[in-house]
Structures are given as C-alpha cells and as structure tokens.
Amino acid sequence: QVQLVESGGGLVQAGASLRLSCAVSGRTFRSYNMGWFRQTPGKEREFVAAVSWSGSPTTYADSVKGRFTISRTNAGNTLYLEMSNLKPEDTAVYYCAAGSGWPLTQAANFQSWGQGTQVTVSS
C-alpha cells in the first residue's frame, strides 16, 4: 500500500489545459504501476491513463488519446496527468491509483487510491 494525494483540479473552459498531480509516498512506492481513473455520478469508474512501474509502456483510453499525457518523476514520488483541449465530457472526479496487477486498464488491478480531485469543464 502507498499513500496518494491528488491536486490540480479546477473549473476551466472547453479547450483549456490543466495538469493534475499525484503525490506518492510509502516505503515501496517506486515499485507500483500507476494510473488515472475518473468517475461521474451514475457511471462506472473509467480508465483514463496508466504507466508501468518501469516507465513503459503507457496506456490511454481512446477518449483521451492525443489530448492527455501521463508521466512520473524518475524518483516515482509524483504522477502527472497533462490534459489539453479539455471537453465538457472530461468533467469528472479524477483519481490516481497504484497497483501491481495487469492489465492496467482495469481498476481492480490497482490496490491504493487517492481521494480524487474535481475537474469541471464548461462549454
């Protein structure tokens, strides 16, 4: 288990950019796969992006390919989600997660979760 704290969410206009951060801590935080998921009321938690513990491969949901970029610091203590050309349908609570399972597109393969950060995109 690791501790995760998201930040960087906010209210932006469609077409804007935003960077989410996830502070990662714990004795073995560097050895975990990392991912971003999002959830809106009435919908299942949706996969957004993930990166393996080794830094590759990265994986993206089709809905965000070309717009979002996931990355992590070399030390593994910070996970980022760079979001560009935001759309109203991107509005959700975004969660970072750490895990050791596969595939990385499946939430069940992540064991530790942050509290989430709200991203709201207006038209």
Tab-separated table of C-alpha atoms in Angstrom:
chain	number	residue	atom	x	y	z
A	1	GLN	CA	0.000	0.000	0.000
A	2	VAL	CA	1.043	3.549	-0.771
A	3	GLN	CA	-0.432	6.937	0.043
A	4	LEU	CA	-1.743	9.047	-2.829
A	5	VAL	CA	-2.897	12.670	-2.817
A	6	GLU	CA	-4.280	14.292	-5.977
A	7	SER	CA	-4.210	18.006	-6.714
A	8	GLY	CA	-4.573	20.416	-9.619
A	9	GLY	CA	-8.249	20.072	-10.447
A	10	GLY	CA	-10.456	23.052	-11.083
A	11	LEU	CA	-13.004	24.786	-13.279
A	12	VAL	CA	-11.890	25.561	-16.830
A	13	GLN	CA	-13.436	26.400	-20.165
A	14	ALA	CA	-13.612	23.922	-23.031
A	15	GLY	CA	-10.353	23.886	-24.959
A	16	ALA	CA	-8.239	24.767	-21.943
A	17	SER	CA	-5.368	22.786	-20.473
A	18	LEU	CA	-4.860	21.519	-16.954
A	19	ARG	CA	-2.254	19.468	-15.123
A	20	LEU	CA	-3.162	17.065	-12.373
A	21	SER	CA	-0.574	15.903	-9.872
A	22	CYS	CA	-0.493	12.947	-7.529
A	23	ALA	CA	1.922	12.902	-4.620
A	24	VAL	CA	3.045	9.343	-3.931
A	25	SER	CA	4.567	8.171	-0.689
A	26	GLY	CA	5.337	4.904	1.007
A	27	ARG	CA	8.186	2.537	1.595
A	28	THR	CA	7.948	0.879	-1.837
A	29	PHE	CA	6.091	3.464	-3.913
A	30	ARG	CA	8.554	3.236	-6.809
A	31	SER	CA	7.677	-0.404	-7.500
A	32	TYR	CA	3.977	0.208	-8.286
A	33	ASN	CA	2.203	0.657	-11.577
A	34	MET	CA	0.382	3.998	-11.613
A	35	GLY	CA	-2.842	5.069	-13.246
A	36	TRP	CA	-5.504	7.733	-13.555
A	37	PHE	CA	-9.220	6.964	-13.480
A	38	ARG	CA	-12.246	9.233	-13.485
A	39	GLN	CA	-15.836	8.945	-12.354
A	40	THR	CA	-19.061	10.909	-12.783
A	41	PRO	CA	-22.387	10.333	-10.995
A	42	GLY	CA	-24.245	7.338	-12.367
A	43	LYS	CA	-21.262	5.957	-14.262
A	44	GLU	CA	-18.642	3.323	-13.537
A	45	ARG	CA	-15.135	4.399	-12.731
A	46	GLU	CA	-13.487	4.908	-16.111
A	47	PHE	CA	-9.897	4.205	-17.065
A	48	VAL	CA	-8.007	7.249	-18.334
A	49	ALA	CA	-4.279	6.506	-18.489
A	50	ALA	CA	-1.627	4.354	-16.858
A	51	VAL	CA	2.120	3.807	-16.767
A	52	SER	CA	4.018	0.758	-15.603
A	53	TRP	CA	6.441	0.803	-12.690
A	54	SER	CA	9.319	0.790	-15.182
A	55	GLY	CA	8.015	3.851	-17.028
A	56	SER	CA	6.799	1.960	-20.091
A	57	PRO	CA	4.504	1.134	-21.649
A	58	THR	CA	1.969	3.888	-21.210
A	59	THR	CA	-1.679	3.195	-21.967
A	60	TYR	CA	-4.524	5.598	-22.740
A	61	ALA	CA	-8.261	5.385	-23.121
A	62	ASP	CA	-9.404	6.042	-26.673
A	63	SER	CA	-11.376	9.060	-25.484
A	64	VAL	CA	-8.238	10.896	-24.329
A	65	LYS	CA	-5.570	9.736	-26.783
A	66	GLY	CA	-3.744	12.683	-28.281
A	67	ARG	CA	-5.023	15.043	-25.586
A	68	PHE	CA	-3.780	13.617	-22.277
A	69	THR	CA	-0.256	12.596	-21.264
A	70	ILE	CA	0.673	10.559	-18.209
A	71	SER	CA	4.140	10.779	-16.705
A	72	ARG	CA	6.001	10.172	-13.475
A	73	THR	CA	9.135	11.613	-11.964
A	74	ASN	CA	12.258	9.465	-12.029
A	75	ALA	CA	12.068	9.116	-8.266
A	76	GLY	CA	8.484	7.910	-8.584
A	77	ASN	CA	7.164	10.304	-5.959
A	78	THR	CA	4.918	12.304	-8.294
A	79	LEU	CA	2.497	11.228	-11.008
A	80	TYR	CA	1.180	13.739	-13.546
A	81	LEU	CA	-1.695	13.899	-15.979
A	82	GLU	CA	-1.279	16.672	-18.531
A	83	MET	CA	-4.662	17.417	-20.098
A	84	SER	CA	-5.184	19.588	-23.163
A	85	ASN	CA	-8.145	20.522	-25.347
A	86	LEU	CA	-10.467	19.705	-22.480
A	87	LYS	CA	-14.069	18.904	-23.314
A	88	PRO	CA	-17.237	19.054	-21.190
A	89	GLU	CA	-17.338	15.244	-21.241
A	90	ASP	CA	-13.997	15.261	-19.395
A	91	THR	CA	-15.801	16.627	-16.342
A	92	ALA	CA	-15.350	14.124	-13.518
A	93	VAL	CA	-13.597	13.376	-10.280
A	94	TYR	CA	-10.122	12.181	-11.196
A	95	TYR	CA	-8.375	9.579	-9.069
A	96	CYS	CA	-4.786	8.419	-9.110
A	97	ALA	CA	-4.100	4.818	-8.238
A	98	ALA	CA	-1.214	2.465	-7.527
A	99	GLY	CA	-1.179	-1.262	-8.080
A	100	SER	CA	0.683	-4.370	-9.087
A	101	GLY	CA	-1.758	-6.181	-11.385
A	102	TRP	CA	-2.399	-6.393	-15.105
A	103	PRO	CA	-3.928	-5.129	-17.342
A	104	LEU	CA	-3.545	-1.519	-16.283
A	105	THR	CA	-6.876	-0.579	-17.843
A	106	GLN	CA	-8.727	-2.464	-15.111
A	107	ALA	CA	-9.428	-0.658	-11.837
A	108	ALA	CA	-9.440	-3.969	-9.974
A	109	ASN	CA	-5.701	-4.240	-10.591
A	110	PHE	CA	-4.993	-1.125	-8.523
A	111	GLN	CA	-4.930	-1.524	-4.753
A	112	SER	CA	-4.316	2.030	-3.496
A	113	TRP	CA	-6.401	5.082	-4.375
A	114	GLY	CA	-6.298	8.789	-3.702
A	115	GLN	CA	-9.243	10.895	-2.572
A	116	GLY	CA	-9.804	12.408	-6.005
A	117	THR	CA	-9.729	15.895	-7.468
A	118	GLN	CA	-12.629	17.537	-9.285
A	119	VAL	CA	-12.219	18.664	-12.885
A	120	THR	CA	-15.076	20.677	-14.356
A	121	VAL	CA	-15.070	21.797	-17.982
A	122	SER	CA	-17.651	24.356	-19.075
A	123	SER	CA	-18.905	24.856	-22.625
